[in-house]
Every structure is written in C-alpha cells, then in structure tokens.
Amino acid sequence: MDYKKLINVALDYRNRAYSPYSNFKVGAAVLFESGKIYGGCNVENASFGATNCAERTAIFRGISEGETTIKSIAIVGSLNEYTYPCGICRQVISEFGDESIEVILAKSEDDYIIKDMREVLPGAFKKEALGK
C-alpha cells in the first residue's frame, strides 16, 4: 500500500474544503477493494446539521460509483495533530468493510499513524446485529 499517495489525495481534497464557519479543513481519501481511490472534503452549511464530513463525502463518492468495500482511508485535518473521524464517520466507515480497514491519520505525507477499525470503533454496530 502506497500510504503517501493516499495521504496526498487527502491533502489535495483538504485544500478544497468549504469550511467558512469552523475554518477547520479536512480531506479524506478512500482506497476501495477495486484499487480505485476517491477523495472528499468537508462541506459546511449555515444549517450546521447539513454539514458533511470529508470521510463521508469520499465514501459516498465511491459507493455511488459502484464500489462496495473499503480497504483504507486517509484523513488529514489539522497539520499539527492527528485528526480522528467523528463518531458518525466511524460508523459509516465500518459499514463498508471489516475490522481490518486501515485508518491512516496524517499531518503530512511523512507524518502519519495507522490504526485499524478495531482500534477506531471497537464493538461496531454491524448489519448482522439486525438479524438480516
């Protein structure tokens, strides 16, 4: 896995963020099982509940193009500390893969840490719990 490539896509999308209210830009890049990468940025709204996170933007782009399984996701927010996904994004990430999804938290292409979903969302609520 070329982590630097994924991080650079996330950095590029971070620059595209629309965040006039928080001024906190976030970019994400998702590597799907197909090998394709989809990027996304956070998009804020005056009606705060309508705001969408970078992680979900990237995931939904891939899913809308026919992707089904996430292998890795890189997230870049603050360039001074690692930015973890919010709770909703953690749940959405877990919907499209298993506990082995790599979550790459980066400040730059050379400064990053890697977690897996077991660490990021232990005890994730999965569709199997619905009995379907």
mmCIF file of C-alpha atoms in Angstrom:
data_model
loop_
_atom_site.group_PDB
_atom_site.id
_atom_site.type_symbol
_atom_site.label_atom_id
_atom_site.label_comp_id
_atom_site.label_asym_id
_atom_site.label_seq_id
_atom_site.Cartn_x
_atom_site.Cartn_y
_atom_site.Cartn_z
ATOM 1 C CA MET A 1 0.000 0.000 0.000
ATOM 2 C CA ASP A 2 1.341 3.391 -1.017
ATOM 3 C CA TYR A 3 0.320 5.440 2.005
ATOM 4 C CA LYS A 4 1.930 8.620 0.663
ATOM 5 C CA LYS A 5 -0.248 8.516 -2.456
ATOM 6 C CA LEU A 6 -3.423 8.159 -0.386
ATOM 7 C CA ILE A 7 -2.315 10.910 2.012
ATOM 8 C CA ASN A 8 -1.520 13.263 -0.873
ATOM 9 C CA VAL A 9 -5.019 12.774 -2.293
ATOM 10 C CA ALA A 10 -6.421 13.610 1.160
ATOM 11 C CA LEU A 11 -4.178 16.697 1.366
ATOM 12 C CA ASP A 12 -5.388 17.832 -2.062
ATOM 13 C CA TYR A 13 -9.025 17.459 -1.028
ATOM 14 C CA ARG A 14 -8.330 19.242 2.266
ATOM 15 C CA ASN A 15 -7.496 22.314 0.179
ATOM 16 C CA ARG A 16 -10.949 22.077 -1.452
ATOM 17 C CA ALA A 17 -12.857 22.098 1.852
ATOM 18 C CA TYR A 18 -15.706 24.553 2.306
ATOM 19 C CA SER A 19 -15.451 25.492 5.970
ATOM 20 C CA PRO A 20 -16.376 29.171 6.441
ATOM 21 C CA TYR A 21 -17.878 28.563 9.903
ATOM 22 C CA SER A 22 -15.269 26.440 11.682
ATOM 23 C CA ASN A 23 -12.300 27.241 9.416
ATOM 24 C CA PHE A 24 -11.285 23.615 10.044
ATOM 25 C CA LYS A 25 -10.434 21.979 6.733
ATOM 26 C CA VAL A 26 -10.462 18.192 6.407
ATOM 27 C CA GLY A 27 -9.600 15.992 3.443
ATOM 28 C CA ALA A 28 -10.038 12.257 3.085
ATOM 29 C CA ALA A 29 -9.070 9.649 0.523
ATOM 30 C CA VAL A 30 -10.594 6.175 0.407
ATOM 31 C CA LEU A 31 -8.954 3.184 -1.239
ATOM 32 C CA PHE A 32 -11.566 0.633 -2.230
ATOM 33 C CA GLU A 33 -11.009 -3.064 -2.863
ATOM 34 C CA SER A 34 -11.092 -2.374 -6.628
ATOM 35 C CA GLY A 35 -7.912 -0.305 -6.272
ATOM 36 C CA LYS A 36 -9.691 2.966 -7.051
ATOM 37 C CA ILE A 37 -9.228 5.992 -4.801
ATOM 38 C CA TYR A 38 -11.932 8.569 -4.120
ATOM 39 C CA GLY A 39 -11.277 11.835 -2.336
ATOM 40 C CA GLY A 40 -13.563 14.120 -0.402
ATOM 41 C CA CYS A 41 -13.571 17.251 1.728
ATOM 42 C CA ASN A 42 -15.766 18.620 4.473
ATOM 43 C CA VAL A 43 -18.603 20.835 3.256
ATOM 44 C CA GLU A 44 -20.148 23.078 5.897
ATOM 45 C CA ASN A 45 -23.560 24.707 5.813
ATOM 46 C CA ALA A 46 -25.203 27.592 7.671
ATOM 47 C CA SER A 47 -27.676 24.965 8.882
ATOM 48 C CA PHE A 48 -24.967 23.072 10.784
ATOM 49 C CA GLY A 49 -26.799 19.730 10.658
ATOM 50 C CA ALA A 50 -26.488 19.795 6.865
ATOM 51 C CA THR A 51 -22.684 19.778 7.080
ATOM 52 C CA ASN A 52 -20.950 16.733 5.609
ATOM 53 C CA CYS A 53 -17.582 15.388 6.753
ATOM 54 C CA ALA A 54 -14.715 14.674 4.369
ATOM 55 C CA GLU A 55 -14.732 10.952 5.161
ATOM 56 C CA ARG A 56 -18.390 10.522 4.257
ATOM 57 C CA THR A 57 -18.010 12.681 1.142
ATOM 58 C CA ALA A 58 -15.222 10.398 -0.124
ATOM 59 C CA ILE A 59 -17.012 7.176 0.849
ATOM 60 C CA PHE A 60 -20.300 8.244 -0.738
ATOM 61 C CA ARG A 61 -18.488 9.207 -3.958
ATOM 62 C CA GLY A 62 -17.059 5.707 -4.192
ATOM 63 C CA ILE A 63 -20.279 3.941 -3.269
ATOM 64 C CA SER A 64 -22.201 5.997 -5.846
ATOM 65 C CA GLU A 65 -19.703 4.780 -8.470
ATOM 66 C CA GLY A 66 -20.346 1.123 -7.610
ATOM 67 C CA GLU A 67 -17.656 0.484 -5.005
ATOM 68 C CA THR A 68 -18.574 -1.759 -2.082
ATOM 69 C CA THR A 69 -15.577 -2.493 0.145
ATOM 70 C CA ILE A 70 -13.129 -0.089 1.789
ATOM 71 C CA LYS A 71 -9.520 -1.203 2.266
ATOM 72 C CA SER A 72 -8.012 2.031 3.629
ATOM 73 C CA ILE A 73 -8.908 5.622 4.385
ATOM 74 C CA ALA A 74 -6.504 8.526 4.898
ATOM 75 C CA ILE A 75 -7.656 11.577 6.856
ATOM 76 C CA VAL A 76 -5.907 14.948 7.104
ATOM 77 C CA GLY A 77 -7.345 17.764 9.218
ATOM 78 C CA SER A 78 -5.069 19.727 11.494
ATOM 79 C CA LEU A 79 -1.487 19.809 10.316
ATOM 80 C CA ASN A 80 -0.360 19.952 13.958
ATOM 81 C CA GLU A 81 -2.100 16.878 15.362
ATOM 82 C CA TYR A 82 -3.808 13.770 14.038
ATOM 83 C CA THR A 83 -7.485 14.195 13.226
ATOM 84 C CA TYR A 84 -9.672 11.205 14.012
ATOM 85 C CA PRO A 85 -13.020 10.653 12.275
ATOM 86 C CA CYS A 86 -16.150 11.684 14.168
ATOM 87 C CA GLY A 87 -18.478 9.008 15.540
ATOM 88 C CA ILE A 88 -20.850 9.111 12.575
ATOM 89 C CA CYS A 89 -17.954 8.724 10.129
ATOM 90 C CA ARG A 90 -16.534 5.822 12.136
ATOM 91 C CA GLN A 91 -19.881 4.050 11.837
ATOM 92 C CA VAL A 92 -20.105 4.760 8.089
ATOM 93 C CA ILE A 93 -16.547 3.504 7.515
ATOM 94 C CA SER A 94 -17.364 0.273 9.366
ATOM 95 C CA GLU A 95 -20.443 -0.301 7.180
ATOM 96 C CA PHE A 96 -18.279 -0.883 4.115
ATOM 97 C CA GLY A 97 -15.608 -3.257 5.372
ATOM 98 C CA ASP A 98 -14.374 -5.314 8.265
ATOM 99 C CA GLU A 99 -12.138 -4.695 11.264
ATOM 100 C CA SER A 100 -9.021 -4.731 9.078
ATOM 101 C CA ILE A 101 -9.781 -1.408 7.343
ATOM 102 C CA GLU A 102 -6.676 0.748 7.704
ATOM 103 C CA VAL A 103 -7.337 4.237 9.046
ATOM 104 C CA ILE A 104 -4.376 6.470 8.235
ATOM 105 C CA LEU A 105 -4.287 9.646 10.310
ATOM 106 C CA ALA A 106 -1.858 12.131 8.792
ATOM 107 C CA LYS A 107 -0.387 15.553 9.356
ATOM 108 C CA SER A 108 1.705 15.288 6.180
ATOM 109 C CA GLU A 109 2.829 12.585 3.764
ATOM 110 C CA ASP A 110 5.748 11.826 6.080
ATOM 111 C CA ASP A 111 3.990 12.137 9.435
ATOM 112 C CA TYR A 112 1.181 9.651 9.921
ATOM 113 C CA ILE A 113 -0.060 6.815 12.095
ATOM 114 C CA ILE A 114 -2.080 3.769 11.097
ATOM 115 C CA LYS A 115 -4.939 2.296 13.085
ATOM 116 C CA ASP A 116 -7.444 -0.397 12.191
ATOM 117 C CA MET A 117 -11.178 -0.343 12.796
ATOM 118 C CA ARG A 118 -10.822 -2.460 15.937
ATOM 119 C CA GLU A 119 -8.977 0.487 17.474
ATOM 120 C CA VAL A 120 -11.048 3.248 15.925
ATOM 121 C CA LEU A 121 -14.507 1.774 16.588
ATOM 122 C CA PRO A 122 -14.386 -1.202 18.944
ATOM 123 C CA GLY A 123 -17.667 -3.089 19.133
ATOM 124 C CA ALA A 124 -19.008 -1.523 15.941
ATOM 125 C CA PHE A 125 -22.739 -1.878 15.323
ATOM 126 C CA LYS A 126 -22.989 -4.003 12.164
ATOM 127 C CA LYS A 127 -25.853 -5.124 9.949
ATOM 128 C CA GLU A 128 -25.554 -8.643 11.366
ATOM 129 C CA ALA A 129 -26.935 -7.271 14.638
ATOM 130 C CA LEU A 130 -30.178 -6.511 12.821
ATOM 131 C CA GLY A 131 -30.741 -10.229 12.170
ATOM 132 C CA LYS A 132 -30.758 -9.857 8.394
#
